XYZ file of C-alpha atoms in Angstrom:
340
model
C 88.158 27.976 -56.426
C 85.835 26.757 -59.173
C 83.518 24.852 -56.820
C 82.950 27.947 -54.663
C 81.980 29.947 -57.745
C 79.854 27.356 -59.575
C 79.131 24.473 -57.158
C 77.564 21.212 -58.249
C 75.202 19.541 -55.808
C 71.997 17.572 -55.415
C 69.741 20.360 -54.156
C 66.519 21.790 -55.594
C 68.356 24.456 -57.634
C 71.281 24.473 -60.042
C 73.741 27.316 -60.601
C 73.298 28.978 -63.992
C 75.610 31.941 -63.527
C 77.789 33.420 -60.782
C 79.001 36.985 -61.243
C 81.417 37.093 -58.329
C 80.578 39.835 -55.829
C 77.425 40.802 -57.732
C 74.845 38.022 -58.127
C 74.165 34.289 -58.210
C 71.619 32.975 -60.725
C 69.812 29.716 -59.897
C 67.185 27.711 -61.740
C 64.887 24.891 -60.644
C 66.425 21.416 -60.899
C 63.173 19.489 -61.053
C 64.622 16.905 -63.431
C 67.296 15.834 -60.911
C 65.875 16.683 -57.480
C 64.315 13.763 -55.622
C 60.998 15.602 -55.188
C 59.818 17.048 -58.540
C 57.168 19.154 -56.762
C 60.029 21.144 -55.236
C 61.143 23.823 -55.888
C 58.038 25.935 -56.285
C 59.692 28.797 -58.200
C 61.499 28.559 -61.502
C 64.350 30.960 -60.846
C 66.187 32.590 -57.938
C 68.662 35.444 -58.070
C 70.841 36.211 -55.051
C 72.217 39.749 -55.131
C 75.209 41.010 -53.179
C 74.126 44.383 -51.744
C 76.768 45.466 -49.216
C 75.428 48.964 -48.455
C 72.810 48.875 -45.688
C 70.431 51.597 -46.877
C 70.511 50.225 -50.413
C 69.639 46.760 -49.092
C 66.627 48.015 -47.150
C 65.431 50.181 -50.039
C 65.682 47.216 -52.409
C 63.230 45.265 -50.263
C 60.879 48.185 -49.725
C 60.665 49.016 -53.426
C 60.276 45.409 -54.552
C 63.658 45.096 -56.261
C 64.212 42.045 -54.053
C 61.709 39.867 -52.192
C 63.736 38.700 -49.190
C 66.797 39.883 -47.231
C 68.877 38.304 -44.480
C 70.846 39.593 -41.466
C 69.968 43.222 -42.039
C 71.394 45.759 -39.559
C 69.378 45.854 -36.347
C 68.747 49.607 -36.533
C 66.257 48.901 -39.337
C 63.964 46.683 -37.254
C 61.466 49.419 -36.460
C 61.319 50.717 -40.001
C 60.680 47.278 -41.485
C 58.178 46.218 -38.840
C 56.061 49.324 -39.528
C 55.665 48.340 -43.175
C 52.316 46.784 -44.052
C 53.723 44.570 -46.799
C 56.887 43.248 -45.086
C 57.187 40.368 -42.627
C 60.117 40.380 -40.189
C 61.186 36.937 -38.951
C 63.418 36.748 -35.873
C 64.582 33.424 -34.444
C 67.206 32.505 -31.802
C 70.436 31.742 -33.602
C 72.883 28.962 -32.791
C 76.000 30.914 -31.899
C 77.697 33.078 -29.276
C 79.730 36.277 -29.147
C 82.442 37.089 -26.652
C 85.384 39.251 -25.678
C 88.362 36.856 -25.456
C 91.832 37.600 -24.074
C 95.159 36.357 -25.335
C 96.503 33.647 -23.006
C 98.685 31.896 -25.583
C 102.022 30.348 -24.737
C 103.668 32.397 -27.491
C 102.158 35.699 -26.337
C 105.454 37.234 -25.235
C 107.060 36.332 -28.539
C 104.119 37.617 -30.580
C 103.028 40.607 -28.488
C 106.095 41.557 -26.466
C 104.771 41.172 -22.906
C 104.879 38.345 -20.407
C 102.082 39.507 -18.080
C 98.817 41.366 -18.514
C 95.954 42.597 -16.358
C 93.637 39.882 -17.674
C 95.956 37.113 -16.493
C 94.171 37.535 -13.159
C 90.873 35.677 -13.493
C 89.316 38.043 -10.936
C 89.919 40.916 -13.345
C 88.054 38.931 -16.003
C 85.223 38.382 -13.515
C 85.205 42.147 -12.921
C 84.808 42.802 -16.642
C 81.882 40.394 -16.822
C 80.261 41.970 -13.766
C 80.687 45.449 -15.248
C 78.498 44.631 -18.255
C 74.767 45.106 -17.983
C 73.935 42.773 -20.837
C 70.329 43.914 -21.048
C 71.519 47.484 -21.607
C 74.156 46.301 -24.051
C 71.626 44.296 -26.078
C 69.064 47.098 -26.087
C 71.566 49.723 -27.235
C 73.255 47.513 -29.798
C 70.517 45.252 -31.150
C 67.292 47.017 -30.114
C 66.728 44.163 -27.696
C 66.971 41.435 -30.347
C 69.579 39.147 -28.791
C 69.905 36.882 -25.761
C 72.304 37.607 -22.902
C 75.190 35.117 -22.866
C 76.997 33.616 -19.896
C 78.341 30.574 -21.704
C 78.874 29.012 -25.106
C 75.660 26.974 -25.487
C 73.161 29.077 -27.491
C 69.363 29.132 -27.091
C 69.068 27.620 -30.564
C 70.270 24.361 -28.967
C 66.986 24.135 -27.097
C 67.590 20.932 -25.160
C 71.034 21.937 -23.892
C 70.592 25.664 -23.337
C 70.043 26.976 -19.814
C 69.824 30.543 -18.534
C 73.019 30.806 -16.459
C 72.538 34.398 -15.320
C 71.615 33.312 -11.805
C 74.737 31.223 -11.259
C 77.420 32.892 -13.398
C 80.446 34.485 -11.751
C 80.278 37.136 -14.498
C 76.678 38.333 -13.995
C 76.134 42.096 -13.703
C 77.295 43.379 -10.304
C 79.129 46.700 -10.663
C 79.952 47.105 -6.972
C 81.607 43.696 -6.903
C 83.378 44.523 -10.171
C 84.933 47.649 -8.677
C 85.933 45.738 -5.545
C 87.687 43.055 -7.589
C 89.529 45.709 -9.593
C 90.677 47.367 -6.348
C 91.912 44.021 -4.972
C 93.925 43.572 -8.170
C 95.462 47.033 -7.779
C 93.593 48.308 -10.814
C 91.203 50.847 -9.332
C 92.179 53.239 -12.113
C 91.440 50.622 -14.741
C 93.615 49.645 -17.701
C 93.648 49.764 -21.480
C 93.457 46.850 -23.892
C 93.480 46.842 -27.667
C 90.553 44.812 -29.037
C 90.677 43.387 -32.540
C 87.287 43.188 -34.268
C 85.880 43.236 -37.757
C 84.557 46.490 -39.153
C 81.054 45.047 -38.915
C 81.452 44.767 -35.130
C 82.241 48.458 -34.668
C 78.983 49.410 -32.946
C 78.836 46.437 -30.517
C 82.450 47.111 -29.513
C 81.758 50.809 -28.963
C 78.718 50.071 -26.793
C 80.591 47.439 -24.790
C 83.514 49.826 -24.350
C 81.263 52.563 -23.021
C 79.721 50.222 -20.447
C 82.973 48.886 -18.998
C 84.580 52.325 -19.007
C 81.654 53.736 -17.044
C 81.777 51.037 -14.374
C 85.478 50.132 -13.956
C 87.390 52.496 -16.278
C 88.652 49.733 -18.543
C 89.347 51.227 -21.955
C 88.671 48.987 -24.962
C 90.728 50.425 -27.815
C 89.200 49.367 -31.159
C 91.498 47.655 -33.646
C 89.072 47.333 -36.563
C 90.103 45.206 -39.532
C 88.445 43.563 -42.503
C 87.390 39.924 -42.157
C 90.150 38.848 -44.560
C 92.683 40.272 -42.084
C 90.861 39.343 -38.889
C 90.873 35.565 -39.360
C 94.606 35.072 -40.064
C 95.595 37.502 -37.316
C 93.369 35.725 -34.818
C 94.840 32.364 -35.782
C 98.385 33.716 -35.466
C 97.839 35.289 -32.025
C 98.611 38.783 -33.270
C 96.187 40.519 -30.922
C 95.643 41.273 -27.223
C 91.887 40.729 -27.121
C 89.332 40.061 -29.801
C 85.600 40.455 -30.125
C 83.898 37.709 -32.057
C 82.609 34.202 -31.758
C 80.700 31.477 -33.468
C 77.744 31.655 -35.792
C 77.089 27.989 -36.521
C 76.577 25.769 -33.495
C 73.581 23.474 -33.984
C 75.203 20.920 -31.646
C 77.246 21.326 -28.433
C 80.254 19.854 -30.226
C 80.265 22.961 -32.414
C 80.018 25.339 -29.452
C 82.383 23.509 -27.085
C 84.599 20.970 -28.817
C 85.474 23.345 -31.674
C 86.200 26.346 -29.437
C 87.196 25.451 -25.889
C 88.927 22.079 -25.898
C 92.710 22.217 -25.759
C 94.012 22.397 -29.326
C 90.546 22.957 -30.831
C 90.530 24.506 -34.294
C 89.024 27.815 -33.114
C 90.783 27.917 -29.740
C 93.296 30.567 -30.770
C 93.452 32.186 -27.309
C 95.291 29.452 -25.399
C 92.461 28.207 -23.178
C 93.340 24.893 -21.566
C 91.436 23.530 -18.577
C 91.863 19.846 -17.778
C 88.417 19.512 -16.232
C 86.805 21.084 -19.308
C 88.852 18.813 -21.571
C 87.760 15.725 -19.639
C 84.089 16.717 -19.501
C 84.182 17.519 -23.200
C 85.321 13.987 -23.979
C 82.523 12.633 -21.784
C 79.812 14.716 -23.444
C 81.073 13.664 -26.876
C 80.897 9.991 -25.915
C 77.571 10.122 -24.046
C 74.779 8.064 -25.576
C 71.955 9.212 -23.331
C 71.080 12.864 -23.981
C 70.279 13.488 -20.315
C 73.738 12.251 -19.346
C 75.178 14.495 -22.032
C 73.231 17.462 -20.677
C 74.686 16.835 -17.219
C 78.250 16.847 -18.560
C 77.581 20.024 -20.548
C 76.154 21.891 -17.568
C 79.102 20.825 -15.422
C 81.501 21.859 -18.175
C 79.790 25.247 -18.559
C 80.143 25.897 -14.830
C 83.856 25.064 -14.993
C 84.359 27.375 -17.985
C 82.634 30.135 -16.036
C 85.324 29.718 -13.372
C 88.387 29.541 -15.606
C 87.863 31.039 -19.067
C 89.756 34.300 -19.637
C 87.013 35.918 -21.635
C 83.499 37.306 -21.287
C 80.456 36.053 -23.180
C 78.251 38.955 -24.256
C 75.271 37.679 -26.229
C 73.713 35.069 -28.469
C 72.569 36.644 -31.758
C 69.167 36.360 -33.363
C 68.797 35.519 -37.045
C 67.077 38.281 -38.997
C 65.028 37.782 -42.151
C 62.611 40.212 -43.783
C 60.466 39.459 -46.810
C 57.455 40.659 -48.744
C 54.158 39.394 -47.359
C 53.333 37.559 -50.584
C 56.320 35.238 -50.012
C 54.932 31.956 -48.674
C 56.447 28.768 -47.306
C 59.667 30.273 -45.893
C 61.205 28.260 -43.049
C 64.472 29.336 -41.451
C 67.143 26.653 -41.026
C 70.463 27.749 -39.610
C 73.207 28.366 -42.176
C 70.848 27.350 -44.987
C 68.529 29.406 -47.121
C 65.851 26.759 -47.478
C 64.006 28.231 -50.442
C 62.909 25.025 -52.134
C 59.397 25.232 -50.679
C 59.026 28.997 -51.067
C 56.367 30.251 -53.454
C 55.000 33.658 -54.376
C 51.312 34.512 -54.008
C 51.344 37.289 -56.540
């Protein structure tokens, strides 16, 4: 719509021109912004550079001054540069492998039972994943192992659950659980993911195949296809998650409460639902923390999915860029200035 292309707001910059898919031209709005000393630059141009090598080269050659969320394989190259600063900060999101437990699964997918209906099989999948290995191979170590939905960016509420999780790495136990379920030879499952998640899915697939012979068959689609298919339940498993959870309501209430807007996998646990209502209503943050920890432990018992990692935000910029502060989901460039 028109607002998405040329939005009107009260921020430090105004939109001068938006060439859709190519660039966004902004100019300082010092005459309307509440603090006339901000912004510190007169103009900003945001370029859409979809090709990875072109993006990196644009920063290195000075065609652009700052880039976001660059592919993790470029960490080493950028960090070796004398005139580039790489900023990495714990993000407020989670990624997971979720299984279809919807009430309309038979109608949509044509089967009434599946291997992952057995929660012990889901435990086995979690125990088959060495998350440290997964993160090193996929993100060059720049991520945080996940055993629940609360991300490290929510500093007060985040806890390392690796010592208590029923899905922590334990390959011998994983194989035993698969044998008890009559699945010693493993099984296959088709996993829907966006094309940008190809490498993480391949690495994850290699790990679970090696330990318990579960075959993750990639079903890679564009984001424009992924979202409506996920909402409609036209998948067996999906790889994905949240990227914007500054508060536990975003990580829990939006994703794991019964009927939540992103709960497209049919998860419904009465204890989780009740604890979610309590954490939402809690006034004291320590009481809220208690409800969230209890809720996380219950999800660990009953959720038919496996949390893999919490991402890290990635920003790289020329060393003469000053005043940059990362704020999740915002490019806070009002205070940025160039010492050039």
